Coordinates of C-alpha atoms and ligand atoms in Angstrom, one line a residue:
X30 CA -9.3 -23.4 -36.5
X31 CA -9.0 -19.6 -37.4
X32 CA -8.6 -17.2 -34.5
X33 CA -11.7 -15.7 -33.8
X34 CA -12.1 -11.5 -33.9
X35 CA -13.1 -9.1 -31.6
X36 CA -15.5 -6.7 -31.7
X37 CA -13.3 -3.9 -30.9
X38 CA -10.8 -4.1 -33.6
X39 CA -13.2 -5.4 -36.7
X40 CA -12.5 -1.7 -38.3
X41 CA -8.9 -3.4 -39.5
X42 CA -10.6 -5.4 -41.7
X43 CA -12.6 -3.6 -43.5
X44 CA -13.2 -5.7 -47.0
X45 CA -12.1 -9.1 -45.3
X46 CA -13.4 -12.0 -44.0
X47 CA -13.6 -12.6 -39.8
X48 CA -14.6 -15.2 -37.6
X49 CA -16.2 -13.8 -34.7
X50 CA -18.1 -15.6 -31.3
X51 CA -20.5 -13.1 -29.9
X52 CA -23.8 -13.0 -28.2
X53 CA -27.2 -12.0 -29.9
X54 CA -28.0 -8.8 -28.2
X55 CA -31.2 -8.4 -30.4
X56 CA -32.3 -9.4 -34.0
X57 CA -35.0 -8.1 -36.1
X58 CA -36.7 -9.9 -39.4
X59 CA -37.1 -7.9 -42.4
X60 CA -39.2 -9.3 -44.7
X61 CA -38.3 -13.0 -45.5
X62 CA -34.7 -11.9 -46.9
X63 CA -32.6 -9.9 -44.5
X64 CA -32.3 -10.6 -40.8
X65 CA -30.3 -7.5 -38.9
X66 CA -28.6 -8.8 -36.3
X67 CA -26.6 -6.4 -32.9
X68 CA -24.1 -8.5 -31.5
X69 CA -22.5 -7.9 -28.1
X70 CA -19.1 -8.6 -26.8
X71 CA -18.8 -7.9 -23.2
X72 CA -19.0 -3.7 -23.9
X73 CA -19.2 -3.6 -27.3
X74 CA -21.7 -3.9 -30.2
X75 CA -21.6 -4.7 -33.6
X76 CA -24.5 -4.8 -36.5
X77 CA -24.5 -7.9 -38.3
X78 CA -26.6 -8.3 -41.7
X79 CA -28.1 -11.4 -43.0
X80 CA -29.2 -11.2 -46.6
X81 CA -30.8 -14.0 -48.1
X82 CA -28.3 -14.3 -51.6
X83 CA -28.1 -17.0 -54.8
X84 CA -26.1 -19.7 -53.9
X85 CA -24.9 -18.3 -50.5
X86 CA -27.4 -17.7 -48.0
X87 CA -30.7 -19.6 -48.5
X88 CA -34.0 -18.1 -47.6
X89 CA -34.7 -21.2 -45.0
X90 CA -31.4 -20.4 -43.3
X91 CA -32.9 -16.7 -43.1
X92 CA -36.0 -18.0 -41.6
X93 CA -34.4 -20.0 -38.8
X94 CA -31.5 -17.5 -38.0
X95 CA -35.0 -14.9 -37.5
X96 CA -35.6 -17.2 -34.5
X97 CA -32.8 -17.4 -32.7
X98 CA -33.6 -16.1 -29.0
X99 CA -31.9 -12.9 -27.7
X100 CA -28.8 -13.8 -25.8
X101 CA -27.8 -17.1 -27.6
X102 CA -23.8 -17.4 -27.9
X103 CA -23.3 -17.7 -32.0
X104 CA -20.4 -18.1 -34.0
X105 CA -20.3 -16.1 -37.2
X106 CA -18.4 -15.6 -40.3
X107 CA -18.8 -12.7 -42.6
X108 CA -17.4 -9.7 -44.1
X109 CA -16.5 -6.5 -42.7
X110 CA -18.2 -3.3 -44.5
X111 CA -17.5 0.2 -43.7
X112 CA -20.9 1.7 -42.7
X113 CA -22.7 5.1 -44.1
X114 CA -23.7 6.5 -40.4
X115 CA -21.3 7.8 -38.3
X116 CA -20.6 6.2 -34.7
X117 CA -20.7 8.7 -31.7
X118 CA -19.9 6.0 -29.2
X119 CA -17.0 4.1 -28.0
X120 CA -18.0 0.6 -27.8
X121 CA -20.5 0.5 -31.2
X122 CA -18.1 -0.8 -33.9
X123 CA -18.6 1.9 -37.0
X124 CA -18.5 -1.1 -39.2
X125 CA -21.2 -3.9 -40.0
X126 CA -20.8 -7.8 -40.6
X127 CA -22.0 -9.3 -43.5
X128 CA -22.9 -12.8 -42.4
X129 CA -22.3 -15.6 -44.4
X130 CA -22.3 -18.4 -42.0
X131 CA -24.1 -18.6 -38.7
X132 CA -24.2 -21.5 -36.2
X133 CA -25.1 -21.5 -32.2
X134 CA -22.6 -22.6 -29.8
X135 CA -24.9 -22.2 -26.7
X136 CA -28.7 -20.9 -26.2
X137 CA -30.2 -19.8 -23.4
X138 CA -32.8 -22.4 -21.8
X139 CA -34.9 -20.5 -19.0
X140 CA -36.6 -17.1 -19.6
X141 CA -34.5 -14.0 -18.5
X142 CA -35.2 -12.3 -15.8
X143 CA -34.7 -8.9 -17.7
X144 CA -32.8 -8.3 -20.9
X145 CA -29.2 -6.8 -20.8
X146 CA -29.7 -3.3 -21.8
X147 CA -29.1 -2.2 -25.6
X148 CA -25.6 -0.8 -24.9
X149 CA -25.5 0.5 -28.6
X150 CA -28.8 2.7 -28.1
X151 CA -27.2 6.8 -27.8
X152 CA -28.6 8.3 -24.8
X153 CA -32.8 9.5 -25.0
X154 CA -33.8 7.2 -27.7
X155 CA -36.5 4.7 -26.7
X156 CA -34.8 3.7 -24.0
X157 CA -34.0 0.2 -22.5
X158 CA -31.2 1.6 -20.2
X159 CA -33.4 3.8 -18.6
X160 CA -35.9 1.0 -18.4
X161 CA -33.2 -0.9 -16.7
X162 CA -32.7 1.4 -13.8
X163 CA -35.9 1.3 -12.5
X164 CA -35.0 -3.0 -11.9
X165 CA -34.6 -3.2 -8.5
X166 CA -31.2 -3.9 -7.1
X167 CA -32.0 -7.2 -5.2
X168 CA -33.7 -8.5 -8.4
X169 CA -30.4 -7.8 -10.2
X170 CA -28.4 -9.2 -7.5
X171 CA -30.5 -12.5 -7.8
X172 CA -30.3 -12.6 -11.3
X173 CA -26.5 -11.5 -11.3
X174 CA -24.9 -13.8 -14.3
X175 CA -27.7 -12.0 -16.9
X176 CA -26.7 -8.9 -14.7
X177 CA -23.3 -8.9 -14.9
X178 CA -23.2 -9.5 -18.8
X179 CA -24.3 -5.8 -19.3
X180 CA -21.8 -3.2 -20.4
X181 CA -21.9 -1.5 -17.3
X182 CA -21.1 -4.6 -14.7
X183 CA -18.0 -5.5 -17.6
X184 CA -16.5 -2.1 -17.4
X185 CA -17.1 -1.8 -13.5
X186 CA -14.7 -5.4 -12.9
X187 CA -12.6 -4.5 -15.2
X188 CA -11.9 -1.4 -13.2
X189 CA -12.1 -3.7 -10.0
X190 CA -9.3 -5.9 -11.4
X191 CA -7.8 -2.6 -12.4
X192 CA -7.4 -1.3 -9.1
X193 CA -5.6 -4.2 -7.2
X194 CA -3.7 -4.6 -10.4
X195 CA -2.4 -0.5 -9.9
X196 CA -2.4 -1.5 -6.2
X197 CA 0.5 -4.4 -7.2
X198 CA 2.7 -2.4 -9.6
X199 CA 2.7 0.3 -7.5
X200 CA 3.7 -1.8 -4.0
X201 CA 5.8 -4.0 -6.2
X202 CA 7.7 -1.5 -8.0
X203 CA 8.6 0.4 -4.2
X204 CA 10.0 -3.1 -2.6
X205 CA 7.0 -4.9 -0.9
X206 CA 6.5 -8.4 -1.0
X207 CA 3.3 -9.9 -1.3
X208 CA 2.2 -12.3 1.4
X209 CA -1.1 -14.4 2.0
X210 CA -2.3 -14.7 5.6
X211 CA -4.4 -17.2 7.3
X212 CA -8.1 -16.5 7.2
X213 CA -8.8 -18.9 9.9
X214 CA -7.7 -17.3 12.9
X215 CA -7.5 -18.8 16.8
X216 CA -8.7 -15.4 18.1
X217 CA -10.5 -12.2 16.8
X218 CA -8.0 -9.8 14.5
X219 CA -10.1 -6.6 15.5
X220 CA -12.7 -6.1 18.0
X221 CA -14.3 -8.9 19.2
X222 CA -17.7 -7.9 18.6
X223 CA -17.8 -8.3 14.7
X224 CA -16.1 -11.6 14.4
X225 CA -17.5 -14.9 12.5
X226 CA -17.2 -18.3 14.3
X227 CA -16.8 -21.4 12.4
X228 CA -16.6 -24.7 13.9
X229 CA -13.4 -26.0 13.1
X230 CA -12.9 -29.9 13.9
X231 CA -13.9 -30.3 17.8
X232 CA -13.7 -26.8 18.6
X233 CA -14.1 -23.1 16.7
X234 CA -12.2 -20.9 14.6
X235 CA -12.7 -17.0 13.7
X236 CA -13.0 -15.7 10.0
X237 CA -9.9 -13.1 10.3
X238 CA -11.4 -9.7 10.3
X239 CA -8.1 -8.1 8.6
X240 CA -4.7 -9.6 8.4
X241 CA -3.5 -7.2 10.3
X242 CA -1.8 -9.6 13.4
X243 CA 0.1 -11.5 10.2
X244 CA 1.1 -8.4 8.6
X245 CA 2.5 -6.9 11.6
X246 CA 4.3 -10.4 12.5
X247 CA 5.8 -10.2 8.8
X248 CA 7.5 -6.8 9.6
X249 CA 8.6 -8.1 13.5
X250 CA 10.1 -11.1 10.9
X251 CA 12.0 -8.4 8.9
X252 CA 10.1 -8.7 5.5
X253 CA 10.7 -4.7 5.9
X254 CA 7.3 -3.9 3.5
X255 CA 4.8 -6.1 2.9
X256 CA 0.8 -6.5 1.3
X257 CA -2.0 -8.6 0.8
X258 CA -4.9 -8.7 -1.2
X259 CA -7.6 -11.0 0.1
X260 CA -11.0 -11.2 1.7
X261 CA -11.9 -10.2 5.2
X262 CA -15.0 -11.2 7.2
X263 CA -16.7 -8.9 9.3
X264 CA -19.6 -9.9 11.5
X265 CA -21.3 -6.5 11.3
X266 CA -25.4 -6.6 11.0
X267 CA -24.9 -3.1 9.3
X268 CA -27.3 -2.9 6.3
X269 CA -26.0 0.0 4.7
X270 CA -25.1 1.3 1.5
X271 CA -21.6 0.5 2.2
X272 CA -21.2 -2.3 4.6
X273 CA -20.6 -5.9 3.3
X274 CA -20.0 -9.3 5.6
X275 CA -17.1 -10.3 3.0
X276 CA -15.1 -7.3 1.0
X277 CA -11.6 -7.3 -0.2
X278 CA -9.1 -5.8 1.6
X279 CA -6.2 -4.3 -0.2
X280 CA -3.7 -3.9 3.5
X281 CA 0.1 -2.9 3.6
X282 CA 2.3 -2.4 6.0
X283 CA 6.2 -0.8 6.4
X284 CA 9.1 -0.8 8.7
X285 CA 10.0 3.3 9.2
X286 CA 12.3 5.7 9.5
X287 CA 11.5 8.3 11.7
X288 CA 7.8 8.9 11.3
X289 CA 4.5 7.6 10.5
X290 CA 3.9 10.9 8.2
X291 CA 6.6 8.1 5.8
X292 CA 3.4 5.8 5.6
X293 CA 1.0 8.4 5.1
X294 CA 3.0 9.8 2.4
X295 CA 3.2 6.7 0.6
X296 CA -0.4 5.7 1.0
X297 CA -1.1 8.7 -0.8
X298 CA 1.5 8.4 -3.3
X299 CA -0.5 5.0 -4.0
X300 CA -3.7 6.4 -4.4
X301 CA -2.6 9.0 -6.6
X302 CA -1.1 6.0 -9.0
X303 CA -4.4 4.3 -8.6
X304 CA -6.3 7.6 -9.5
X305 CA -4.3 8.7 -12.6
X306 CA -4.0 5.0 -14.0
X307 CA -7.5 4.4 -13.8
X308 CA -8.3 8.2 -15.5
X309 CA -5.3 7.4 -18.2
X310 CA -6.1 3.3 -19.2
X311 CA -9.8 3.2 -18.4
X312 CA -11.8 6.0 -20.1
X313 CA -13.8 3.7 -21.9
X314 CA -14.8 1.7 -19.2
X315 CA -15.5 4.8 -16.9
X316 CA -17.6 6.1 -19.6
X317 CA -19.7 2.9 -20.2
X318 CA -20.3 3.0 -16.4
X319 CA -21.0 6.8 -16.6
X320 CA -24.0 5.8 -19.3
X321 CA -25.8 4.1 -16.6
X322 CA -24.7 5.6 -13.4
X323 CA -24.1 9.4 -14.1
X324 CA -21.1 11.3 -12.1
X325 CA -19.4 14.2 -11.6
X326 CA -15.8 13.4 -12.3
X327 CA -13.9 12.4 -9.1
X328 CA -11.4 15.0 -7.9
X329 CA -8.1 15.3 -6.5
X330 CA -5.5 17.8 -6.0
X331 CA -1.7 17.5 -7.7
X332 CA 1.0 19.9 -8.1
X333 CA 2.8 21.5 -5.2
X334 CA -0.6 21.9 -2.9
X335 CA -0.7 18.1 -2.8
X336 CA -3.2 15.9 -1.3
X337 CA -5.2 18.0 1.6
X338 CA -4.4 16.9 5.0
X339 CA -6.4 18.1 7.5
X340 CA -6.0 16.8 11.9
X341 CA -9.1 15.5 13.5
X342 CA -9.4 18.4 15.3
X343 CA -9.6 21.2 12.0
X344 CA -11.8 18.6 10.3
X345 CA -14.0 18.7 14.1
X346 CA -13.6 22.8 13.5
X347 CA -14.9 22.7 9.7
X348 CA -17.7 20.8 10.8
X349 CA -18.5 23.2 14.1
X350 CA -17.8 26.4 11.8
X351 CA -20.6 24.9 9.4
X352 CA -23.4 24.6 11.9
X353 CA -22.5 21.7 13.8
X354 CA -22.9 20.9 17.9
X355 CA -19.1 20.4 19.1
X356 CA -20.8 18.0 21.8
X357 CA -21.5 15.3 19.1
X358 CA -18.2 15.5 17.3
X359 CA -15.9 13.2 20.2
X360 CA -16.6 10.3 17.0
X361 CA -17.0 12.1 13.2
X362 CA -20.5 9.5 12.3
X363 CA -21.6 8.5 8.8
X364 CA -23.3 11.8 8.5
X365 CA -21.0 14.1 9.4
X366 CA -18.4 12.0 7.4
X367 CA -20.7 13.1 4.5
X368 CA -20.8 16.5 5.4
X369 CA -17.0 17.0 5.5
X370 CA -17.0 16.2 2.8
X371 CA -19.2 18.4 1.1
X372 CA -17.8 21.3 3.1
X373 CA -14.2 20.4 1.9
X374 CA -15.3 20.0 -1.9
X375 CA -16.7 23.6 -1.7
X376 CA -13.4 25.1 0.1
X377 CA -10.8 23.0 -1.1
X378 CA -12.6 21.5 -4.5
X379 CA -11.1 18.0 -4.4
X380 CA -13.0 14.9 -3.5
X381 CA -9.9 13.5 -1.9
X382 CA -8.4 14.1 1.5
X383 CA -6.7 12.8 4.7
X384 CA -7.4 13.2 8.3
X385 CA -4.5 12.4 10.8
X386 CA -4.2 12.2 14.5
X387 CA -7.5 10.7 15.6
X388 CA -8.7 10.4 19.1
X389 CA -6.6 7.6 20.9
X390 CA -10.0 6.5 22.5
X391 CA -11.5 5.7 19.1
X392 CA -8.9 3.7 17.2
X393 CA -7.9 -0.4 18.1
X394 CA -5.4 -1.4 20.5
X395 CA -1.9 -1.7 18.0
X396 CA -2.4 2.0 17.6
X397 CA 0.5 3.8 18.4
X398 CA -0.4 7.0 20.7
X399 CA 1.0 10.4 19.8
X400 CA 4.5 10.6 21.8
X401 CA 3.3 14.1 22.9
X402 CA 0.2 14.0 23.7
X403 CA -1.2 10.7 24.5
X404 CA -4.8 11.5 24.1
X405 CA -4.3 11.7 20.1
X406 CA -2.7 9.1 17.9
X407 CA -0.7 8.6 15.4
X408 CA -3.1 7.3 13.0
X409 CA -5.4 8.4 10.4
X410 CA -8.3 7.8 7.5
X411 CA -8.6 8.6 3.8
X412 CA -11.9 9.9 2.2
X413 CA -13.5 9.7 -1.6
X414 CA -16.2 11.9 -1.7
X415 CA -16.8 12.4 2.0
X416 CA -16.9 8.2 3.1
X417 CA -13.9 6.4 4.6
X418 CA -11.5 4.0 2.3
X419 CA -8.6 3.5 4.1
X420 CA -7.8 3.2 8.0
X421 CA -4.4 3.1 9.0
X422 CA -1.8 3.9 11.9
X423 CA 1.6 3.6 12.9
X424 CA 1.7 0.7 15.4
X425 CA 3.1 -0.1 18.7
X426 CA 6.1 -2.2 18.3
X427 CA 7.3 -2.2 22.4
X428 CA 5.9 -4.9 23.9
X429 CA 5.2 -3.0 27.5
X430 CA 3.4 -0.3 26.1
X431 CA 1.2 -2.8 23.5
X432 CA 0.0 -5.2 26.7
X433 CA -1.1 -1.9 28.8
X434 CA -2.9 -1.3 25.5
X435 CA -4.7 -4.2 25.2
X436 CA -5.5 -4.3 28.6
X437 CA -6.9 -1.2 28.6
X438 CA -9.3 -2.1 25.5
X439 CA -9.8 -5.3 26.9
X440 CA -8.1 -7.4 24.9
X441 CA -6.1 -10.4 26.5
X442 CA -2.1 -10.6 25.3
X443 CA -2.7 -14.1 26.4
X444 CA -5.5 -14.7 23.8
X445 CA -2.8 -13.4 21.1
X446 CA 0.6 -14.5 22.5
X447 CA 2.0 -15.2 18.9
X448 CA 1.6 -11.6 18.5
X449 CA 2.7 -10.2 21.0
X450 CA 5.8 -12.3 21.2
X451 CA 6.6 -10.7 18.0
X452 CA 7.4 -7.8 20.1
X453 CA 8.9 -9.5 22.5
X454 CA 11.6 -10.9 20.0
X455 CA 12.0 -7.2 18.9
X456 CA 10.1 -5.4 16.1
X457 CA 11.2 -2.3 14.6
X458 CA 9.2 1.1 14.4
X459 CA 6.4 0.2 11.5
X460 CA 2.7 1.3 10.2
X461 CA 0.5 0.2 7.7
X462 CA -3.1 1.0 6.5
X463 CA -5.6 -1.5 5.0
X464 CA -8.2 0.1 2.1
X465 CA -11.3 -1.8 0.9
X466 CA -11.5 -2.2 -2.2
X467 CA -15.1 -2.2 -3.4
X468 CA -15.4 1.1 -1.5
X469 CA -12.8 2.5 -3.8
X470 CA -14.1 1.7 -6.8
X471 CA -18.0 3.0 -5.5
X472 CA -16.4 6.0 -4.8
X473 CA -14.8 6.4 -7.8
X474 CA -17.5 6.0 -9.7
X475 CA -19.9 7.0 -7.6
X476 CA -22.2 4.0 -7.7
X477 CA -23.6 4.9 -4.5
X478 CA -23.8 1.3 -3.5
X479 CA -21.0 -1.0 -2.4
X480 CA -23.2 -4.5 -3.7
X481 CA -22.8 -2.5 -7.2
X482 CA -18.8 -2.9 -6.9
X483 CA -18.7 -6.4 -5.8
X484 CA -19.4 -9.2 -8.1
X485 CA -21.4 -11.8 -5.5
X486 CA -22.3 -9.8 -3.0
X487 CA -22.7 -10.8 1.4
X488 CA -23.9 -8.9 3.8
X489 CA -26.6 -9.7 6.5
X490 CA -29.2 -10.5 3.9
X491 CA -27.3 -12.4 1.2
X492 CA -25.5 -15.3 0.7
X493 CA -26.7 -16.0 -2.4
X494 CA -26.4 -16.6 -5.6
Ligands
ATP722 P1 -14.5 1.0 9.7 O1 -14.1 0.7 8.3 O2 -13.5 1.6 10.6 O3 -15.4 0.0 10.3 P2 -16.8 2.1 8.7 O4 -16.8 3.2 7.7 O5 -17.1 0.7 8.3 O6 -15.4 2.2 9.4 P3 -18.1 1.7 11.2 O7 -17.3 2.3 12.4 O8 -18.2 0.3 11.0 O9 -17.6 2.5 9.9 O10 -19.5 2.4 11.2 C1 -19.5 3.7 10.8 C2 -20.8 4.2 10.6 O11 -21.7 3.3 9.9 C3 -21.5 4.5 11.9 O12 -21.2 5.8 12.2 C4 -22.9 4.3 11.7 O13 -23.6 5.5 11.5 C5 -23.0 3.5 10.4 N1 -23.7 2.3 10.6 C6 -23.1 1.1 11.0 N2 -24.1 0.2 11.0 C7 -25.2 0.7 10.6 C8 -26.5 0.3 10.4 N3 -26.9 -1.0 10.7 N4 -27.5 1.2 10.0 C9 -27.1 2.4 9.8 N5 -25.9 2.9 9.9 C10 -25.0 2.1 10.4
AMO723 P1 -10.8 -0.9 9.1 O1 -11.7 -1.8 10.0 O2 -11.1 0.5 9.2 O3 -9.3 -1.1 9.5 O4 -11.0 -1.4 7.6 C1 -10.2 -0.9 6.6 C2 -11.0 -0.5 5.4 O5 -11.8 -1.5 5.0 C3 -13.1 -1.0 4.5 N1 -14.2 -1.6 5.2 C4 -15.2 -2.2 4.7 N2 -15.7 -2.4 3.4 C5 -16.8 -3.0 3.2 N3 -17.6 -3.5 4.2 C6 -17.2 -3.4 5.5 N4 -18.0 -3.9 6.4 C7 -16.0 -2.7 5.8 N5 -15.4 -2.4 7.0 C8 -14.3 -1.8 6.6 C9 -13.0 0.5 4.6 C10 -12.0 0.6 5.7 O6 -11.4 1.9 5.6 N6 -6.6 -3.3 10.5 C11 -7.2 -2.1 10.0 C12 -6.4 -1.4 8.9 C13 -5.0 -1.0 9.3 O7 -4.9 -0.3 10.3 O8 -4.0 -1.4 8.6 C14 -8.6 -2.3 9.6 O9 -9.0 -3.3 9.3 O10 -12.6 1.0 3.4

């Protein structure tokens, strides 16, 4: 009943014995007396050595343990021993086991689809990770429990869970309450169009599209600041690098002061403490991922610049000044989007921006329009790398003004009475903004497909495994 060791930390015991449960990552027979062994736990490697010895390990035991098929769980107990090569890499322990007892806990009983990629190998030796790009993503995705275990897929959740875990401390620590709203919904959340329906008893039900009626309702119900962290169905048929069916949605909303430029400030103030924790606790991670999906570090601007805020209209203006018809730009599109971005890398080197005050024509119906000029609003998007992760607005919180709204987007206040009774009942001044969270972390590390940042992925295609 001895705890069991990690991989990470077997360089403290150097001389003594350990008891550790890893997977075979490979194994190679030399001879009838030695067996050298690389074991894997989740990112990191460790050489094991199995030396056939008098009275300890028999040359039978050596014979079977030369068997044992790559990726079978073992337990093993042996001694640590400093090695004579030096270790350029993180995750491959600069010690060696010497095993002295071996036994399987689980083996693998189908043939893999593909072998998890040598983790320990340095870059441009014979080379499995290269090997292992060239698997096609859908024949990952089926495969994803053998394509999960390699070192790349256990840093990038790790930096998922990460994310929503910086998301918390940071909402937490600046007096929001976390709240879980209903995923089954009576009505559509967002725009019609891209809703799921589910039969529910004798009639249907709608997979919410965002929480945002429910986080809107919390504020009208004086909860002040609020988040959620949960999934959110959209019923878009958009095969793209960066539209899912199912993502998670990392959504907030606040009461405010005087101004939505209070929300903005803190959205940013959040993204910032996601930035810098993931940069400061996760280097290892973000270099294991780096090994397989090579980036140029992500940028943002700090000091007394700050974050770069641009209005829809000078982001329009970039894009116009670099070559662009002003005709097109009434909606910024994927491209474009792109192109920003590139154009504000090269003037204003950070991969990390704001635009404010968007068309009122192009944002949904609880969009609050700019007092002075009701063509604008007072909303706004956040960019990594040139591609939207967070959509946001102040809201309307006068009942009047909110029906007109809907009407004029037609949407029916009768279809969402709840809501707008909120209102009615009196709701103070509030915004909020709701982020995806897989789009973050694909940005971050730019993996350059959002099915690469989610562990089971959905979209059109797939709703399996
Ligand atoms: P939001 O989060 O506000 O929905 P988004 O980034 O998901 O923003 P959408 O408004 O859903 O953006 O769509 C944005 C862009 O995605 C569109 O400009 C369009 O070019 C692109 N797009 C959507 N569906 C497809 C598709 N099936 N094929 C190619 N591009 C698409
Ligand atoms: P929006 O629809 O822009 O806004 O969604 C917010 C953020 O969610 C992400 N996102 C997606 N991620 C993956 N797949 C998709 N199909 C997808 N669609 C959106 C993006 C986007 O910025 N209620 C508002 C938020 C608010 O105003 O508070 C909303 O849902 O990162």
């Amino acid at each position: 009943n001895r705890a069991r060791n990690q991989i990470s930390s077997l360089s403290n015991f150097v001389e003594q014995k350990v008891l550790l449960r890893a997977r075979v990552q490979t194994l190679r027979a030399q001879g009838t007396k030695m067996v050298f062994f690389l074991f894997r736990q989740r990112i990191d490697t460790v050489q094991g050595l199995l030396l056939v010895e008098e009275g300890k390990v028999s040359k039978q035991m050596a014979k079977w343990a030369g068997n044992i098929a790559d990726e079978t769980i073992v337990l093993i107990e042996g001694t640590v021993k400093q090695t004579q090569e030096a270790v350029q890499s993180a995750t491959v322990s600069d010690v060696e086991i010497h095993i002295s007892q071996l036994h399987i806990i689980a083996e693998p009983q189908m043939k893999l689809a593909f072998s998890v990629p040598d983790a320990s190998r340095p870059d441009g030796m014979e080379d499995p990770e290269k090997q292992f790009k060239n698997i096609l993503l859908d024949t990952r995705l089926n495969n994803r429990v053998i394509d999960l275990r390699t070192p790349t897929n256990q840093a990038i959740f790790k930096l998922q869970a990460a994310v929503s875990e910086l998301f918390r401390q940071f909402l937490g620590s600046n007096g929001f309450t976390e709240i879980h709203s209903p995923k089954l919904q009576g009505a559509a959340t967002e725009s019609g169009a891209s809703v799921f329906k589910v039969s529910y008893f004798k009639g249907s039900a709608f997979l919410a599209q965002s929480p945002q009626l429910a986080k809107q309702m919390a504020i009208a119900a004086d909860f002040e600041r609020v988040y959620e962290i949960g999934p959110v169905f959209r019923a878009e048929d958009s095969n793209t690098h960066r539209h899912l069916t199912e993502f998670i949605g990392l959504d907030l909303e606040m009461a405010i002061e005087e101004h939505y430029h209070e929300v903005m400030e803190l959205l940013d103030q959040l993204f910032l403490h996601i930035f810098k924790g993931l940069r400061e606790s996760h280097r290892k991670e973000i270099e294991t991922v780096g090994k397989q999906y090579p980036a140029d570090e992500f940028k943002w601007r700090e000091g007394p610049e700050g974050t770069l805020k641009l209005t829809f209209a000078q982001a329009v203006d970039l894009l116009v000044e670099d070559g662009v018809e002003r005709s097109i730009l009434d909606d910024i599109n994927t491209e474009n989007e792109k192109r920003l971005g590139r154009i504000v890398k090269a003037k204003y080197e950070t991969d990390y921006f704001i635009i404010d005050k968007f068309p009122m024509e192009l944002r949904p119906f609880y969009t609050m329009p700019d007092p002075n000029d009701h063509t604008v609003s007072n909303s706004y998007d956040f960019f990594m790398r040139g591609e939207e992760i967070l959509s946001g607005a102040q809201r309307i919180h006068e009942p009047g003004l909110l029906m007109e709204q809907m009407r004029g987007k037609g949407v029916d206040p009768e279809s969402m009475k709840g809501y707008v009774d909120a209102f009615r009942l009196g709701c103070p001044p509030h915004g909020g903004g709701g982020i995806g969270l897989e789009r973050v972390l694909m940005l971050f590390l730019k993996l350059n497909n959002i099915r690469r940042a989610t562990m089971f992925p959905r979209d059109p295609k797939r709703l399996e495994p």
